[in-house]
Amino acid sequence: MRGSLERSDRVAQCAVLAMLFELSSSPKPGNVDRCHDFSDIRFHHFLTSAVSAYPVFRKAASSEGSPGSLILEGVAAWGDWNLRSNTHFGSLVLLIPLVLAAGRMAGHEQGQETKQDESQENGPDDGVDNGLEEELARVLRSTTVQDAIDFYRAFDLAGARVVQVDDFSLKDPDWERKLIEGNQSLLELMRLSLGHDIVAREWATDFERSFQLAGRLREMVSIYGLNDGVVRTFLEALAEVPDSLISAKFGKERAVEVSRMAIDALLDSTLNKAREMDCELNNRDMNPGSTADLIAASLFISLLRRLRF
């Protein structure tokens, strides 16, 4: 029992640390970080929302609750601290199923960790998350209509940007009845949005890109240290795929423009171009927040795999 509790705590700590490391890394162009705020939402608001999620992550790591209910609970926790702006909604949507999967694996890993900790200090296959991809796929495929309903409620409560879609739109006042009648699970909803939303695409592809970026993070952190390693991985991710939040707010052309800026910033080893890019995006109110959420998920996977810094 003691080992199970410690494992759940460890998984929950990794989730909060992932959010905090992503948040604080600087310069992370267009996003709030430890060096600057937005006019309406500040660094300490993000700190608060990350810490407020710990009890929810702890429940998920203890195999309590379902993806939708836990996402809703995580967003509702912001209200206890009088937070009224969307801080970490995308990160919660990505991290909750990952934490659930990691928690469900705890029983399989008991009795193995001590031996593996002694033999492998920082190896990618140290037994800490063996089979995480498979368990995550089971979590995603187990989602229900109630998960979809809870997710929609969380989406509305968070004040997240709503993209106009033809089917099951949150703007439709009758969305709940249509979800029930259509028997739409949360995973099925995510699949409907994979073409225009980075976070939904992760759900629809079993977090394929998050796992790839987790490997890249380990490499970059080992070379450049934690802060610059996270920043460079963020820039690479943004350069590779235009950010869906920017696309939703400003259109695809602007999102592609920001990706080109990220490519240019990567050519500068001093990160000064990244700082210039940060200033420009902030002045234009362009926030590649979906890519930041993806980095949080990748950091969580990396921390499970014994990322050291």
CSV table of N, CA and C in Angstrom, one decimal, residues 66-179:
chain,number,residue,atom,x,y,z
A,66,SER,N,-12.6,9.4,-14.3
A,66,SER,CA,-12.5,9.2,-15.7
A,66,SER,C,-11.9,10.4,-16.4
A,67,PRO,N,-11.4,10.3,-17.6
A,67,PRO,CA,-10.8,11.5,-18.2
A,67,PRO,C,-11.7,12.8,-18.2
A,68,GLY,N,-12.9,12.6,-18.6
A,68,GLY,CA,-13.8,13.8,-18.7
A,68,GLY,C,-14.0,14.4,-17.3
A,69,SER,N,-14.3,13.6,-16.3
A,69,SER,CA,-14.7,14.1,-15.0
A,69,SER,C,-13.4,14.8,-14.4
A,70,LEU,N,-12.3,14.2,-14.6
A,70,LEU,CA,-11.0,14.8,-14.0
A,70,LEU,C,-10.6,16.1,-14.7
A,71,ILE,N,-10.8,16.2,-16.0
A,71,ILE,CA,-10.6,17.4,-16.7
A,71,ILE,C,-11.5,18.5,-16.1
A,72,LEU,N,-12.8,18.2,-16.0
A,72,LEU,CA,-13.7,19.1,-15.4
A,72,LEU,C,-13.3,19.5,-14.0
A,73,GLU,N,-12.9,18.6,-13.2
A,73,GLU,CA,-12.5,18.9,-11.8
A,73,GLU,C,-11.3,19.8,-11.8
A,74,GLY,N,-10.4,19.5,-12.7
A,74,GLY,CA,-9.2,20.3,-12.8
A,74,GLY,C,-9.5,21.8,-13.1
A,75,VAL,N,-10.4,22.0,-14.0
A,75,VAL,CA,-10.8,23.4,-14.4
A,75,VAL,C,-11.5,24.0,-13.2
A,76,ALA,N,-12.4,23.2,-12.6
A,76,ALA,CA,-13.2,23.8,-11.5
A,76,ALA,C,-12.3,24.2,-10.3
A,77,ALA,N,-11.2,23.6,-10.2
A,77,ALA,CA,-10.3,23.9,-9.1
A,77,ALA,C,-9.7,25.3,-9.2
A,78,TRP,N,-9.7,25.8,-10.4
A,78,TRP,CA,-9.2,27.2,-10.6
A,78,TRP,C,-10.1,28.2,-9.8
A,79,GLY,N,-11.4,27.9,-9.8
A,79,GLY,CA,-12.3,28.8,-9.1
A,79,GLY,C,-12.0,29.0,-7.6
A,80,ASP,N,-11.5,27.9,-7.0
A,80,ASP,CA,-11.2,28.0,-5.6
A,80,ASP,C,-10.1,29.1,-5.3
A,81,TRP,N,-9.3,29.4,-6.3
A,81,TRP,CA,-8.3,30.5,-6.2
A,81,TRP,C,-8.7,31.7,-6.9
A,82,ASN,N,-10.0,31.8,-7.3
A,82,ASN,CA,-10.5,33.0,-7.9
A,82,ASN,C,-9.9,33.3,-9.3
A,83,LEU,N,-9.5,32.2,-10.0
A,83,LEU,CA,-9.0,32.4,-11.3
A,83,LEU,C,-10.1,32.4,-12.3
A,84,ARG,N,-10.1,33.4,-13.2
A,84,ARG,CA,-11.2,33.5,-14.1
A,84,ARG,C,-10.8,33.4,-15.6
A,85,SER,N,-9.5,33.2,-15.8
A,85,SER,CA,-9.0,33.2,-17.2
A,85,SER,C,-8.5,31.7,-17.5
A,86,ASN,N,-8.5,31.4,-18.8
A,86,ASN,CA,-8.0,30.1,-19.2
A,86,ASN,C,-6.5,30.1,-19.1
A,87,THR,N,-6.0,29.2,-18.2
A,87,THR,CA,-4.6,29.1,-18.0
A,87,THR,C,-4.0,27.8,-18.7
A,88,HIS,N,-4.4,26.7,-18.1
A,88,HIS,CA,-3.8,25.4,-18.5
A,88,HIS,C,-4.8,24.4,-19.0
A,89,PHE,N,-5.9,24.9,-19.7
A,89,PHE,CA,-6.9,23.9,-20.2
A,89,PHE,C,-6.3,22.8,-21.1
A,90,GLY,N,-5.6,23.3,-22.1
A,90,GLY,CA,-5.0,22.3,-23.1
A,90,GLY,C,-4.0,21.3,-22.4
A,91,SER,N,-3.3,21.8,-21.4
A,91,SER,CA,-2.3,21.0,-20.7
A,91,SER,C,-3.1,19.9,-19.9
A,92,LEU,N,-4.2,20.3,-19.3
A,92,LEU,CA,-5.0,19.4,-18.5
A,92,LEU,C,-5.6,18.3,-19.4
A,93,VAL,N,-6.0,18.7,-20.6
A,93,VAL,CA,-6.6,17.7,-21.5
A,93,VAL,C,-5.6,16.7,-22.0
A,94,LEU,N,-4.4,17.1,-22.1
A,94,LEU,CA,-3.3,16.2,-22.5
A,94,LEU,C,-2.8,15.4,-21.3
A,95,LEU,N,-2.6,16.0,-20.2
A,95,LEU,CA,-2.0,15.4,-19.1
A,95,LEU,C,-2.9,14.4,-18.3
A,96,ILE,N,-4.1,14.6,-18.2
A,96,ILE,CA,-5.0,13.8,-17.5
A,96,ILE,C,-5.0,12.3,-18.0
A,97,PRO,N,-5.2,12.0,-19.3
A,97,PRO,CA,-5.1,10.6,-19.7
A,97,PRO,C,-3.7,10.0,-19.5
A,98,LEU,N,-2.7,10.8,-19.7
A,98,LEU,CA,-1.3,10.3,-19.4
A,98,LEU,C,-1.1,9.9,-18.0
A,99,VAL,N,-1.6,10.8,-17.1
A,99,VAL,CA,-1.5,10.5,-15.6
A,99,VAL,C,-2.3,9.2,-15.3
A,100,LEU,N,-3.5,9.1,-15.8
A,100,LEU,CA,-4.4,7.9,-15.6
A,100,LEU,C,-3.6,6.7,-16.1
A,101,ALA,N,-3.0,6.8,-17.3
A,101,ALA,CA,-2.3,5.6,-17.8
A,101,ALA,C,-1.1,5.2,-16.9
A,102,ALA,N,-0.4,6.2,-16.5
A,102,ALA,CA,0.8,6.0,-15.6
A,102,ALA,C,0.4,5.4,-14.3
A,103,GLY,N,-0.7,5.9,-13.7
A,103,GLY,CA,-1.2,5.4,-12.5
A,103,GLY,C,-1.7,3.9,-12.6
A,104,ARG,N,-2.4,3.6,-13.7
A,104,ARG,CA,-2.8,2.2,-13.8
A,104,ARG,C,-1.7,1.2,-14.0
A,105,MET,N,-0.6,1.7,-14.4
A,105,MET,CA,0.6,0.8,-14.5
A,105,MET,C,1.3,0.5,-13.2
A,106,ALA,N,0.9,1.3,-12.2
A,106,ALA,CA,1.7,1.2,-10.9
A,106,ALA,C,1.8,-0.2,-10.4
A,107,GLY,N,0.6,-0.9,-10.4
A,107,GLY,CA,0.6,-2.3,-9.9
A,107,GLY,C,1.6,-3.2,-10.6
A,108,HIS,N,1.7,-3.0,-11.9
A,108,HIS,CA,2.6,-3.8,-12.7
A,108,HIS,C,4.1,-3.6,-12.4
A,109,GLU,N,4.3,-2.4,-11.9
A,109,GLU,CA,5.7,-2.0,-11.7
A,109,GLU,C,6.2,-2.2,-10.3
A,110,GLN,N,5.3,-2.5,-9.4
A,110,GLN,CA,5.8,-2.7,-8.0
A,110,GLN,C,6.8,-3.8,-7.9
A,111,GLY,N,7.8,-3.7,-7.2
A,111,GLY,CA,8.8,-4.7,-7.0
A,111,GLY,C,9.9,-4.7,-8.0
A,112,GLN,N,9.7,-3.8,-9.1
A,112,GLN,CA,10.7,-3.7,-10.2
A,112,GLN,C,11.6,-2.5,-10.0
A,113,GLU,N,11.0,-1.4,-9.4
A,113,GLU,CA,11.6,-0.1,-9.5
A,113,GLU,C,12.9,0.0,-8.7
A,114,THR,N,13.0,-0.7,-7.6
A,114,THR,CA,14.2,-0.6,-6.8
A,114,THR,C,15.4,-1.1,-7.6
A,115,LYS,N,15.2,-2.3,-8.1
A,115,LYS,CA,16.3,-2.9,-8.9
A,115,LYS,C,16.7,-2.1,-10.1
A,116,GLN,N,15.7,-1.5,-10.8
A,116,GLN,CA,15.9,-0.7,-12.0
A,116,GLN,C,16.6,0.6,-11.6
A,117,ASP,N,16.2,1.2,-10.5
A,117,ASP,CA,16.8,2.5,-10.1
A,117,ASP,C,18.3,2.3,-9.8
A,118,GLU,N,18.6,1.1,-9.3
A,118,GLU,CA,20.0,0.9,-9.0
A,118,GLU,C,20.9,0.6,-10.2
A,119,SER,N,20.2,0.0,-11.2
A,119,SER,CA,21.0,-0.4,-12.4
A,119,SER,C,21.0,0.7,-13.5
A,120,GLN,N,20.0,1.5,-13.5
A,120,GLN,CA,19.9,2.5,-14.6
A,120,GLN,C,19.5,3.9,-14.1
A,121,GLU,N,20.5,4.7,-14.0
A,121,GLU,CA,20.2,6.1,-13.4
A,121,GLU,C,19.3,6.9,-14.3
A,122,ASN,N,19.5,6.9,-15.6
A,122,ASN,CA,18.8,7.8,-16.4
A,122,ASN,C,18.5,7.2,-17.8
A,123,GLY,N,18.2,5.9,-17.8
A,123,GLY,CA,17.9,5.3,-19.1
A,123,GLY,C,16.5,5.4,-19.6
A,124,PRO,N,16.3,5.5,-20.9
A,124,PRO,CA,14.9,5.7,-21.4
A,124,PRO,C,14.0,4.5,-21.2
A,125,ASP,N,14.6,3.3,-21.0
A,125,ASP,CA,13.8,2.1,-20.8
A,125,ASP,C,14.1,1.5,-19.4
A,126,ASP,N,13.9,2.4,-18.4
A,126,ASP,CA,14.2,2.0,-17.0
A,126,ASP,C,13.1,1.3,-16.3
A,127,GLY,N,12.0,1.0,-17.0
A,127,GLY,CA,10.9,0.4,-16.3
A,127,GLY,C,9.9,1.3,-15.7
A,128,VAL,N,10.2,2.6,-15.7
A,128,VAL,CA,9.3,3.5,-15.0
A,128,VAL,C,8.0,3.7,-15.8
A,129,ASP,N,8.1,3.6,-17.2
A,129,ASP,CA,6.9,3.7,-18.0
A,129,ASP,C,6.8,2.7,-19.1
A,130,ASN,N,7.4,1.5,-18.8
A,130,ASN,CA,7.3,0.4,-19.8
A,130,ASN,C,5.8,0.2,-20.1
A,131,GLY,N,5.4,0.2,-21.4
A,131,GLY,CA,4.0,0.0,-21.7
A,131,GLY,C,3.1,1.2,-21.6
A,132,LEU,N,3.7,2.4,-21.4
A,132,LEU,CA,2.8,3.6,-21.2
A,132,LEU,C,2.0,3.8,-22.4
A,133,GLU,N,2.6,3.7,-23.6
A,133,GLU,CA,1.8,3.9,-24.8
A,133,GLU,C,0.6,3.0,-24.9
A,134,GLU,N,0.8,1.7,-24.6
A,134,GLU,CA,-0.3,0.8,-24.6
A,134,GLU,C,-1.4,1.1,-23.6
A,135,GLU,N,-1.0,1.4,-22.4
A,135,GLU,CA,-2.0,1.7,-21.4
A,135,GLU,C,-2.7,3.0,-21.7
A,136,LEU,N,-2.0,4.0,-22.3
A,136,LEU,CA,-2.7,5.2,-22.7
A,136,LEU,C,-3.7,5.0,-23.8
A,137,ALA,N,-3.4,4.1,-24.7
A,137,ALA,CA,-4.4,3.8,-25.8
A,137,ALA,C,-5.6,3.2,-25.1
A,138,ARG,N,-5.5,2.4,-24.1
A,138,ARG,CA,-6.6,1.8,-23.4
A,138,ARG,C,-7.4,2.8,-22.7
A,139,VAL,N,-6.8,3.8,-22.1
A,139,VAL,CA,-7.5,4.9,-21.4
A,139,VAL,C,-8.3,5.7,-22.4
A,140,LEU,N,-7.7,6.0,-23.6
A,140,LEU,CA,-8.4,6.8,-24.6
A,140,LEU,C,-9.6,6.1,-25.1
A,141,ARG,N,-9.4,4.8,-25.4
A,141,ARG,CA,-10.5,4.0,-26.0
A,141,ARG,C,-11.6,3.7,-25.0
A,142,SER,N,-11.4,3.9,-23.7
A,142,SER,CA,-12.4,3.6,-22.7
A,142,SER,C,-13.3,4.8,-22.5
A,143,THR,N,-13.1,5.9,-23.1
A,143,THR,CA,-13.9,7.1,-22.8
A,143,THR,C,-15.3,6.9,-23.3
A,144,THR,N,-16.2,7.6,-22.6
A,144,THR,CA,-17.7,7.4,-22.8
A,144,THR,C,-18.3,8.7,-23.2
A,145,VAL,N,-19.6,8.6,-23.4
A,145,VAL,CA,-20.4,9.8,-23.7
A,145,VAL,C,-20.4,10.8,-22.5
A,146,GLN,N,-20.4,10.2,-21.3
A,146,GLN,CA,-20.3,11.1,-20.1
A,146,GLN,C,-19.0,11.9,-20.1
A,147,ASP,N,-17.9,11.2,-20.5
A,147,ASP,CA,-16.6,11.9,-20.6
A,147,ASP,C,-16.7,13.1,-21.6
A,148,ALA,N,-17.4,12.9,-22.7
A,148,ALA,CA,-17.6,13.9,-23.7
A,148,ALA,C,-18.4,15.1,-23.1
A,149,ILE,N,-19.4,14.8,-22.4
A,149,ILE,CA,-20.3,15.8,-21.7
A,149,ILE,C,-19.5,16.6,-20.7
A,150,ASP,N,-18.7,15.9,-19.9
A,150,ASP,CA,-17.9,16.5,-18.9
A,150,ASP,C,-16.8,17.4,-19.5
A,151,PHE,N,-16.3,17.0,-20.6
A,151,PHE,CA,-15.3,17.7,-21.3
A,151,PHE,C,-15.9,19.0,-21.9
A,152,TYR,N,-17.1,18.9,-22.5
A,152,TYR,CA,-17.7,20.1,-23.0
A,152,TYR,C,-18.0,21.1,-21.9
A,153,ARG,N,-18.4,20.6,-20.7
A,153,ARG,CA,-18.7,21.5,-19.6
A,153,ARG,C,-17.4,22.2,-19.1
A,154,ALA,N,-16.3,21.4,-19.1
A,154,ALA,CA,-15.0,21.9,-18.7
A,154,ALA,C,-14.5,23.0,-19.7
A,155,PHE,N,-14.7,22.7,-21.0
A,155,PHE,CA,-14.4,23.6,-22.1
A,155,PHE,C,-15.1,25.0,-21.8
A,156,ASP,N,-16.4,24.9,-21.6
A,156,ASP,CA,-17.1,26.1,-21.3
A,156,ASP,C,-16.7,26.9,-20.1
A,157,LEU,N,-16.4,26.1,-19.0
A,157,LEU,CA,-16.0,26.7,-17.7
A,157,LEU,C,-14.7,27.4,-17.9
A,158,ALA,N,-13.8,26.8,-18.6
A,158,ALA,CA,-12.4,27.3,-18.8
A,158,ALA,C,-12.4,28.6,-19.7
A,159,GLY,N,-13.5,28.8,-20.4
A,159,GLY,CA,-13.5,29.9,-21.4
A,159,GLY,C,-12.5,29.7,-22.5
A,160,ALA,N,-12.3,28.5,-22.9
A,160,ALA,CA,-11.4,28.2,-24.0
A,160,ALA,C,-12.0,28.6,-25.3
A,161,ARG,N,-11.2,28.9,-26.3
A,161,ARG,CA,-11.6,29.4,-27.6
A,161,ARG,C,-12.4,28.3,-28.3
A,162,VAL,N,-13.6,28.6,-28.8
A,162,VAL,CA,-14.4,27.6,-29.5
A,162,VAL,C,-14.2,27.8,-31.0
A,163,VAL,N,-13.8,26.7,-31.7
A,163,VAL,CA,-13.7,26.8,-33.1
A,163,VAL,C,-15.0,26.3,-33.7
A,164,GLN,N,-15.5,27.0,-34.7
A,164,GLN,CA,-16.7,26.6,-35.3
A,164,GLN,C,-16.6,25.3,-36.1
A,165,VAL,N,-17.5,24.3,-35.7
A,165,VAL,CA,-17.5,23.0,-36.4
A,165,VAL,C,-18.9,22.7,-36.8
A,166,ASP,N,-19.1,21.8,-37.7
A,166,ASP,CA,-20.4,21.5,-38.2
A,166,ASP,C,-21.2,20.5,-37.3
A,167,ASP,N,-20.4,19.6,-36.6
A,167,ASP,CA,-21.1,18.6,-35.8
A,167,ASP,C,-20.7,18.8,-34.3
A,168,PHE,N,-21.7,18.7,-33.5
A,168,PHE,CA,-21.5,18.7,-32.0
A,168,PHE,C,-20.8,20.0,-31.5
A,169,SER,N,-21.2,21.1,-32.0
A,169,SER,CA,-20.6,22.4,-31.7
A,169,SER,C,-21.0,22.8,-30.3
A,170,LEU,N,-20.1,23.3,-29.5
A,170,LEU,CA,-20.4,23.8,-28.2
A,170,LEU,C,-21.3,25.0,-28.2
A,171,LYS,N,-21.3,25.7,-29.4
A,171,LYS,CA,-22.2,26.8,-29.6
A,171,LYS,C,-23.6,26.5,-29.8
A,172,ASP,N,-23.9,25.2,-30.0
A,172,ASP,CA,-25.2,24.7,-30.2
A,172,ASP,C,-25.9,24.5,-28.8
A,173,PRO,N,-26.9,25.2,-28.5
A,173,PRO,CA,-27.5,25.1,-27.2
A,173,PRO,C,-28.1,23.7,-26.8
A,174,ASP,N,-28.2,22.9,-27.9
A,174,ASP,CA,-28.7,21.5,-27.7
A,174,ASP,C,-27.6,20.5,-27.7
A,175,TRP,N,-26.3,20.9,-27.5
A,175,TRP,CA,-25.2,20.0,-27.7
A,175,TRP,C,-25.2,18.7,-26.8
A,176,GLU,N,-25.7,18.9,-25.6
A,176,GLU,CA,-25.7,17.7,-24.7
A,176,GLU,C,-26.6,16.6,-25.2
A,177,ARG,N,-27.9,17.0,-25.6
A,177,ARG,CA,-28.8,16.0,-26.1
A,177,ARG,C,-28.2,15.3,-27.4
A,178,LYS,N,-27.6,16.1,-28.2
A,178,LYS,CA,-27.0,15.5,-29.5
A,178,LYS,C,-25.9,14.6,-29.2
A,179,LEU,N,-25.1,14.9,-28.2
A,179,LEU,CA,-24.0,14.0,-27.8
A,179,LEU,C,-24.5,12.7,-27.4
